[in-house]
PDB file of C-alpha atoms in Angstrom:
ATOM      1  CA  LYS A   1     -10.185  14.864   7.164  1.00  0.00           C
ATOM      2  CA  ALA A   2      -7.874  12.210   5.449  1.00  0.00           C
ATOM      3  CA  GLY A   3      -4.510  13.468   4.059  1.00  0.00           C
ATOM      4  CA  VAL A   4      -2.436  12.536   1.019  1.00  0.00           C
ATOM      5  CA  THR A   5      -2.591   9.021   0.301  1.00  0.00           C
ATOM      6  CA  GLN A   6       0.197   7.022  -1.698  1.00  0.00           C
ATOM      7  CA  THR A   7       0.338   3.557  -2.635  1.00  0.00           C
ATOM      8  CA  PRO A   8       1.979   1.289  -2.357  1.00  0.00           C
ATOM      9  CA  ARG A   9       4.355   2.396   0.238  1.00  0.00           C
ATOM     10  CA  TYR A  10       7.129   0.268  -0.823  1.00  0.00           C
ATOM     11  CA  LEU A  11       7.968  -1.755  -4.329  1.00  0.00           C
ATOM     12  CA  ILE A  12      10.639  -3.414  -5.629  1.00  0.00           C
ATOM     13  CA  LYS A  13      11.050  -3.909  -9.435  1.00  0.00           C
ATOM     14  CA  THR A  14      13.619  -5.190 -11.706  1.00  0.00           C
ATOM     15  CA  ARG A  15      15.399  -3.379 -14.235  1.00  0.00           C
ATOM     16  CA  GLY A  16      13.249  -3.163 -17.448  1.00  0.00           C
ATOM     17  CA  GLN A  17      10.025  -3.383 -15.810  1.00  0.00           C
ATOM     18  CA  GLN A  18       7.609  -0.595 -15.484  1.00  0.00           C
ATOM     19  CA  VAL A  19       5.755   0.547 -12.433  1.00  0.00           C
ATOM     20  CA  THR A  20       2.567   2.600 -11.579  1.00  0.00           C
ATOM     21  CA  LEU A  21       2.195   4.608  -8.610  1.00  0.00           C
ATOM     22  CA  SER A  22      -0.986   6.106  -7.143  1.00  0.00           C
ATOM     23  CA  CYS A  23      -1.884   9.210  -5.380  1.00  0.00           C
ATOM     24  CA  SER A  24      -5.200  10.199  -3.588  1.00  0.00           C
ATOM     25  CA  PRO A  25      -5.157  13.956  -2.785  1.00  0.00           C
ATOM     26  CA  ILE A  26      -6.951  15.834   0.140  1.00  0.00           C
ATOM     27  CA  SER A  27     -10.378  15.979  -0.500  1.00  0.00           C
ATOM     28  CA  GLY A  28     -11.255  18.967  -2.189  1.00  0.00           C
ATOM     29  CA  HIS A  29      -7.957  19.513  -3.662  1.00  0.00           C
ATOM     30  CA  ARG A  30      -7.623  19.589  -7.516  1.00  0.00           C
ATOM     31  CA  SER A  31      -3.941  20.106  -7.775  1.00  0.00           C
ATOM     32  CA  VAL A  32      -1.465  17.262  -7.914  1.00  0.00           C
ATOM     33  CA  SER A  33       2.227  17.313  -8.071  1.00  0.00           C
ATOM     34  CA  TRP A  34       4.913  14.630  -8.253  1.00  0.00           C
ATOM     35  CA  TYR A  35       8.298  14.593  -6.976  1.00  0.00           C
ATOM     36  CA  GLN A  36      11.455  12.459  -6.834  1.00  0.00           C
ATOM     37  CA  GLN A  37      13.680  12.300  -3.866  1.00  0.00           C
ATOM     38  CA  THR A  38      16.881  10.894  -3.933  1.00  0.00           C
ATOM     39  CA  PRO A  39      20.276  11.246  -1.815  1.00  0.00           C
ATOM     40  CA  GLY A  40      22.125  12.598  -4.829  1.00  0.00           C
ATOM     41  CA  GLN A  41      19.514  15.050  -6.277  1.00  0.00           C
ATOM     42  CA  GLY A  42      17.266  15.993  -3.452  1.00  0.00           C
ATOM     43  CA  LEU A  43      13.570  16.624  -4.212  1.00  0.00           C
ATOM     44  CA  GLN A  44      12.906  17.358  -7.875  1.00  0.00           C
ATOM     45  CA  PHE A  45       9.688  18.124  -9.482  1.00  0.00           C
ATOM     46  CA  LEU A  46       8.489  15.624 -11.874  1.00  0.00           C
ATOM     47  CA  PHE A  47       4.942  17.067 -13.178  1.00  0.00           C
ATOM     48  CA  GLU A  48       1.934  18.757 -12.014  1.00  0.00           C
ATOM     49  CA  TYR A  49      -1.714  17.862 -12.867  1.00  0.00           C
ATOM     50  CA  PHE A  50      -4.744  20.216 -12.559  1.00  0.00           C
ATOM     51  CA  SER A  51      -8.208  19.209 -13.697  1.00  0.00           C
ATOM     52  CA  GLU A  52      -6.876  16.198 -15.554  1.00  0.00           C
ATOM     53  CA  THR A  53      -4.478  18.190 -17.550  1.00  0.00           C
ATOM     54  CA  GLN A  54      -0.789  18.224 -17.314  1.00  0.00           C
ATOM     55  CA  ARG A  55       0.232  21.952 -16.356  1.00  0.00           C
ATOM     56  CA  ASN A  56       3.868  21.777 -15.837  1.00  0.00           C
ATOM     57  CA  LYS A  57       6.536  19.313 -16.558  1.00  0.00           C
ATOM     58  CA  GLY A  58      10.110  18.969 -14.741  1.00  0.00           C
ATOM     59  CA  ASN A  59      13.423  17.779 -16.445  1.00  0.00           C
ATOM     60  CA  PHE A  60      12.726  14.120 -16.520  1.00  0.00           C
ATOM     61  CA  PRO A  61      12.942  11.530 -19.690  1.00  0.00           C
ATOM     62  CA  GLY A  62      10.016  10.658 -21.347  1.00  0.00           C
ATOM     63  CA  ARG A  63      10.074   7.295 -19.395  1.00  0.00           C
ATOM     64  CA  PHE A  64       8.142   9.100 -16.634  1.00  0.00           C
ATOM     65  CA  SER A  65       4.548   9.999 -17.346  1.00  0.00           C
ATOM     66  CA  GLY A  66       1.467  10.556 -15.192  1.00  0.00           C
ATOM     67  CA  ARG A  67      -2.234  11.275 -15.425  1.00  0.00           C
ATOM     68  CA  GLN A  68      -5.203  12.652 -13.598  1.00  0.00           C
ATOM     69  CA  PHE A  69      -8.485  11.291 -13.046  1.00  0.00           C
ATOM     70  CA  SER A  70     -11.813  13.212 -12.631  1.00  0.00           C
ATOM     71  CA  ASN A  71     -11.946  12.575  -9.052  1.00  0.00           C
ATOM     72  CA  SER A  72      -8.363  14.318  -8.817  1.00  0.00           C
ATOM     73  CA  ARG A  73      -6.456  11.114  -7.976  1.00  0.00           C
ATOM     74  CA  SER A  74      -3.394  10.625  -9.933  1.00  0.00           C
ATOM     75  CA  GLU A  75      -1.151   8.069 -10.984  1.00  0.00           C
ATOM     76  CA  MET A  76       2.746   8.201 -12.225  1.00  0.00           C
ATOM     77  CA  ASN A  77       4.062   5.597 -14.605  1.00  0.00           C
ATOM     78  CA  VAL A  78       7.901   4.768 -15.091  1.00  0.00           C
ATOM     79  CA  SER A  79       8.559   2.440 -17.960  1.00  0.00           C
ATOM     80  CA  THR A  80      11.836   0.349 -18.884  1.00  0.00           C
ATOM     81  CA  LEU A  81      13.171   1.158 -15.119  1.00  0.00           C
ATOM     82  CA  GLU A  82      16.590   1.958 -14.407  1.00  0.00           C
ATOM     83  CA  LEU A  83      18.653   1.363 -11.285  1.00  0.00           C
ATOM     84  CA  GLY A  84      18.736   5.322 -10.945  1.00  0.00           C
ATOM     85  CA  ASP A  85      15.018   5.411 -10.796  1.00  0.00           C
ATOM     86  CA  SER A  86      15.260   3.995  -7.170  1.00  0.00           C
ATOM     87  CA  ALA A  87      13.916   6.737  -5.057  1.00  0.00           C
ATOM     88  CA  LEU A  88      11.106   8.079  -2.890  1.00  0.00           C
ATOM     89  CA  TYR A  89       8.272   9.333  -5.007  1.00  0.00           C
ATOM     90  CA  LEU A  90       6.029  11.958  -3.354  1.00  0.00           C
ATOM     91  CA  CYS A  91       2.863  13.204  -4.223  1.00  0.00           C
ATOM     92  CA  ALA A  92       1.470  16.557  -3.041  1.00  0.00           C
ATOM     93  CA  SER A  93      -1.911  18.148  -3.282  1.00  0.00           C
ATOM     94  CA  SER A  94      -3.024  21.630  -3.413  1.00  0.00           C
ATOM     95  CA  LEU A  95      -6.303  23.503  -3.489  1.00  0.00           C
ATOM     96  CA  THR A  96      -5.796  25.062  -6.656  1.00  0.00           C
ATOM     97  CA  ASN A  97      -3.084  25.884  -8.966  1.00  0.00           C
ATOM     98  CA  ASN A  98      -4.544  29.667  -9.778  1.00  0.00           C
ATOM     99  CA  LYS A  99      -2.734  31.019  -6.824  1.00  0.00           C
ATOM    100  CA  VAL A 100      -0.227  28.640  -4.984  1.00  0.00           C
ATOM    101  CA  THR A 101      -1.414  27.603  -1.747  1.00  0.00           C
ATOM    102  CA  GLU A 102      -0.176  25.484   0.829  1.00  0.00           C
ATOM    103  CA  ALA A 103       0.906  22.116  -0.664  1.00  0.00           C
ATOM    104  CA  PHE A 104       0.677  18.791   1.512  1.00  0.00           C
ATOM    105  CA  PHE A 105       2.756  15.922   0.894  1.00  0.00           C
ATOM    106  CA  GLY A 106       2.038  11.956   1.261  1.00  0.00           C
ATOM    107  CA  GLN A 107       4.163   9.555   2.888  1.00  0.00           C
ATOM    108  CA  GLY A 108       5.760   8.499  -0.563  1.00  0.00           C
ATOM    109  CA  THR A 109       6.218   5.409  -2.181  1.00  0.00           C
ATOM    110  CA  ARG A 110       9.863   3.769  -2.022  1.00  0.00           C
ATOM    111  CA  LEU A 111      10.796   2.397  -5.218  1.00  0.00           C
ATOM    112  CA  THR A 112      13.852   0.099  -5.247  1.00  0.00           C
ATOM    113  CA  VAL A 113      15.134  -1.163  -8.577  1.00  0.00           C
ATOM    114  CA  VAL A 114      17.372  -4.302  -8.790  1.00  0.00           C
TER     115      VAL A 114
ATOM    116  CA  GLY B   1      28.991   8.182 -13.307  1.00  0.00           C
ATOM    117  CA  GLU B   2      29.075   7.690  -9.705  1.00  0.00           C
ATOM    118  CA  SER B   3      26.668   9.776  -7.852  1.00  0.00           C
ATOM    119  CA  VAL B   4      27.457  11.959  -5.008  1.00  0.00           C
ATOM    120  CA  GLY B   5      25.069  12.033  -2.044  1.00  0.00           C
ATOM    121  CA  LEU B   6      24.019  15.431  -0.886  1.00  0.00           C
ATOM    122  CA  HIS B   7      25.934  16.444   2.362  1.00  0.00           C
ATOM    123  CA  LEU B   8      23.455  18.160   4.345  1.00  0.00           C
ATOM    124  CA  PRO B   9      24.596  21.067   6.522  1.00  0.00           C
ATOM    125  CA  THR B  10      23.588  20.071  10.271  1.00  0.00           C
ATOM    126  CA  LEU B  11      22.501  22.449  12.824  1.00  0.00           C
ATOM    127  CA  SER B  12      22.967  20.941  16.453  1.00  0.00           C
ATOM    128  CA  VAL B  13      21.269  22.619  19.377  1.00  0.00           C
ATOM    129  CA  GLN B  14      20.252  21.758  22.837  1.00  0.00           C
ATOM    130  CA  GLU B  15      16.531  21.328  24.034  1.00  0.00           C
ATOM    131  CA  GLY B  16      15.255  24.389  24.708  1.00  0.00           C
ATOM    132  CA  ASP B  17      17.546  26.628  22.546  1.00  0.00           C
ATOM    133  CA  ASN B  18      16.287  28.588  19.699  1.00  0.00           C
ATOM    134  CA  SER B  19      17.149  27.237  16.334  1.00  0.00           C
ATOM    135  CA  ILE B  20      17.766  29.075  13.148  1.00  0.00           C
ATOM    136  CA  ILE B  21      17.590  27.726  10.007  1.00  0.00           C
ATOM    137  CA  ASN B  22      18.709  29.573   6.725  1.00  0.00           C
ATOM    138  CA  CYS B  23      17.981  29.424   3.011  1.00  0.00           C
ATOM    139  CA  ALA B  24      19.350  31.220   0.082  1.00  0.00           C
ATOM    140  CA  TYR B  25      16.904  31.248  -2.919  1.00  0.00           C
ATOM    141  CA  SER B  26      17.866  32.016  -6.596  1.00  0.00           C
ATOM    142  CA  ASN B  27      14.890  33.483  -8.305  1.00  0.00           C
ATOM    143  CA  SER B  28      14.011  37.124  -7.584  1.00  0.00           C
ATOM    144  CA  ALA B  29      10.806  36.428  -9.370  1.00  0.00           C
ATOM    145  CA  SER B  30       9.584  33.834  -6.727  1.00  0.00           C
ATOM    146  CA  ASP B  31       6.730  34.863  -4.709  1.00  0.00           C
ATOM    147  CA  TYR B  32       5.670  32.034  -2.579  1.00  0.00           C
ATOM    148  CA  PHE B  33       7.636  30.686  -0.142  1.00  0.00           C
ATOM    149  CA  ILE B  34       7.233  27.191   2.297  1.00  0.00           C
ATOM    150  CA  TRP B  35       9.375  25.616   4.992  1.00  0.00           C
ATOM    151  CA  TYR B  36       8.921  21.913   5.101  1.00  0.00           C
ATOM    152  CA  LYS B  37       9.984  19.323   7.809  1.00  0.00           C
ATOM    153  CA  GLN B  38      10.951  15.810   7.030  1.00  0.00           C
ATOM    154  CA  GLU B  39      11.637  13.066   9.450  1.00  0.00           C
ATOM    155  CA  SER B  40      13.043  10.043   8.715  1.00  0.00           C
ATOM    156  CA  GLY B  41      10.726   7.616   6.467  1.00  0.00           C
ATOM    157  CA  LYS B  42       7.994  10.211   6.020  1.00  0.00           C
ATOM    158  CA  GLY B  43       7.080  12.684   3.534  1.00  0.00           C
ATOM    159  CA  PRO B  44       7.599  16.635   3.776  1.00  0.00           C
ATOM    160  CA  GLN B  45       5.230  18.098   6.627  1.00  0.00           C
ATOM    161  CA  PHE B  46       3.977  21.626   5.672  1.00  0.00           C
ATOM    162  CA  ILE B  47       5.322  23.907   8.679  1.00  0.00           C
ATOM    163  CA  ILE B  48       4.641  27.528   7.506  1.00  0.00           C
ATOM    164  CA  ASP B  49       4.499  29.668   4.511  1.00  0.00           C
ATOM    165  CA  ILE B  50       5.090  33.207   3.332  1.00  0.00           C
ATOM    166  CA  ARG B  51       4.214  35.439   0.425  1.00  0.00           C
ATOM    167  CA  SER B  52       6.666  37.829  -1.073  1.00  0.00           C
ATOM    168  CA  ASN B  53       4.476  40.848  -0.042  1.00  0.00           C
ATOM    169  CA  MET B  54       5.448  39.967   3.621  1.00  0.00           C
ATOM    170  CA  ASP B  55       8.960  40.178   5.605  1.00  0.00           C
ATOM    171  CA  LYS B  56       7.753  38.021   8.580  1.00  0.00           C
ATOM    172  CA  ARG B  57       5.171  35.555   9.481  1.00  0.00           C
ATOM    173  CA  GLN B  58       4.611  33.666  12.836  1.00  0.00           C
ATOM    174  CA  GLY B  59       3.243  30.327  13.680  1.00  0.00           C
ATOM    175  CA  GLN B  60       3.317  28.149  16.955  1.00  0.00           C
ATOM    176  CA  ARG B  61       6.899  28.321  17.848  1.00  0.00           C
ATOM    177  CA  VAL B  62       8.046  28.857  14.310  1.00  0.00           C
ATOM    178  CA  THR B  63       8.549  32.427  12.487  1.00  0.00           C
ATOM    179  CA  VAL B  64       9.583  32.596   9.053  1.00  0.00           C
ATOM    180  CA  LEU B  65      11.705  35.723   7.877  1.00  0.00           C
ATOM    181  CA  LEU B  66      11.865  36.873   4.171  1.00  0.00           C
ATOM    182  CA  ASN B  67      14.821  39.114   2.899  1.00  0.00           C
ATOM    183  CA  LYS B  68      13.839  39.753  -0.616  1.00  0.00           C
ATOM    184  CA  THR B  69      16.964  42.224  -1.139  1.00  0.00           C
ATOM    185  CA  VAL B  70      19.441  39.255  -0.493  1.00  0.00           C
ATOM    186  CA  LYS B  71      16.951  36.547  -1.375  1.00  0.00           C
ATOM    187  CA  HIS B  72      17.233  35.031   1.860  1.00  0.00           C
ATOM    188  CA  LEU B  73      14.862  33.044   4.037  1.00  0.00           C
ATOM    189  CA  SER B  74      15.148  31.852   7.590  1.00  0.00           C
ATOM    190  CA  LEU B  75      12.970  29.363  10.058  1.00  0.00           C
ATOM    191  CA  GLN B  76      13.256  30.367  13.422  1.00  0.00           C
ATOM    192  CA  ILE B  77      11.936  27.612  16.299  1.00  0.00           C
ATOM    193  CA  ALA B  78      11.749  28.849  19.296  1.00  0.00           C
ATOM    194  CA  ALA B  79      12.309  26.426  22.449  1.00  0.00           C
ATOM    195  CA  THR B  80      13.596  23.529  20.169  1.00  0.00           C
ATOM    196  CA  GLN B  81      12.517  20.187  21.428  1.00  0.00           C
ATOM    197  CA  PRO B  82      13.924  16.730  20.344  1.00  0.00           C
ATOM    198  CA  GLY B  83      10.661  16.061  18.380  1.00  0.00           C
ATOM    199  CA  ASP B  84      12.027  18.913  16.044  1.00  0.00           C
ATOM    200  CA  SER B  85      14.918  16.820  15.114  1.00  0.00           C
ATOM    201  CA  ALA B  86      14.344  16.400  11.354  1.00  0.00           C
ATOM    202  CA  VAL B  87      15.470  17.668   7.867  1.00  0.00           C
ATOM    203  CA  TYR B  88      14.248  21.012   7.101  1.00  0.00           C
ATOM    204  CA  PHE B  89      13.710  22.077   3.657  1.00  0.00           C
ATOM    205  CA  CYS B  90      12.887  25.542   2.061  1.00  0.00           C
ATOM    206  CA  ALA B  91      10.535  25.553  -1.069  1.00  0.00           C
ATOM    207  CA  GLU B  92      10.067  28.517  -3.424  1.00  0.00           C
ATOM    208  CA  ASN B  93       7.362  28.884  -6.068  1.00  0.00           C
ATOM    209  CA  ARG B  94       8.881  30.220  -9.323  1.00  0.00           C
ATOM    210  CA  ASN B  95       5.953  29.869 -11.839  1.00  0.00           C
ATOM    211  CA  SER B  96       2.913  32.188 -10.879  1.00  0.00           C
ATOM    212  CA  GLY B  97      -0.081  30.174 -11.722  1.00  0.00           C
ATOM    213  CA  TYR B  98       1.654  26.609 -11.061  1.00  0.00           C
ATOM    214  CA  SER B  99       1.933  24.797  -8.014  1.00  0.00           C
ATOM    215  CA  THR B 100       5.364  23.830  -8.876  1.00  0.00           C
ATOM    216  CA  LEU B 101       7.954  24.098  -6.054  1.00  0.00           C
ATOM    217  CA  THR B 102      11.731  24.194  -6.271  1.00  0.00           C
ATOM    218  CA  PHE B 103      13.321  22.943  -3.041  1.00  0.00           C
ATOM    219  CA  GLY B 104      16.531  23.496  -1.562  1.00  0.00           C
ATOM    220  CA  LYS B 105      18.920  20.781  -0.332  1.00  0.00           C
ATOM    221  CA  GLY B 106      17.820  20.960   2.936  1.00  0.00           C
ATOM    222  CA  THR B 107      19.357  21.163   6.657  1.00  0.00           C
ATOM    223  CA  MET B 108      19.367  18.466   9.176  1.00  0.00           C
ATOM    224  CA  LEU B 109      18.448  19.743  12.692  1.00  0.00           C
ATOM    225  CA  LEU B 110      19.703  17.543  15.718  1.00  0.00           C
ATOM    226  CA  VAL B 111      18.196  18.585  19.198  1.00  0.00           C
ATOM    227  CA  SER B 112      20.047  16.882  22.053  1.00  0.00           C
ATOM    228  CA  PRO B 113      17.907  16.490  25.358  1.00  0.00           C
TER     229      PRO B 113
END
């Protein structure tokens, strides 16, 4: 059974650009959450999707957005990139969000903004 | 302003020792807790979980203890191996019905051969 797949693994972007990251959850998992990991702030929750609907959102500016498709795959987008957006972006998938179960993470996308 | 990097607490042990990693959580309403292991360059790896209606749960070489009175969580690793060297995070679910996890700052475990 394949794990959570995130693409791309590494990305370098320039300030002001936008970026789209992709996450394919474990087969059968319908809940996808995104997290940002930085040395300064640790792991911080961005948003969570279930059945193509955003169910919860963290304390991030509107430049951060996401969506989920009918096959549960999810994308997140960051517009007008800032240097501080450099981070490891992690996606986690869970079977359901009605009752919290194990959340499994992908390898992450390392975004560097220059 | 200048960002300050997290200064992770570090636990250094010898191979074969038992390790205990501690975590304090803040929300008494949290009802689900997970321990993750993160190796350099990788995403967090699920180790073990526990629900708030339990005090203890055991896995292979790992045990999680939950003390709701003092809002404390611990991860015990038996016979620690060099491959256990990593950063360990506890995470809590504060929003029943959502999968959102709130993470602690992490503890670095260093295992010497």
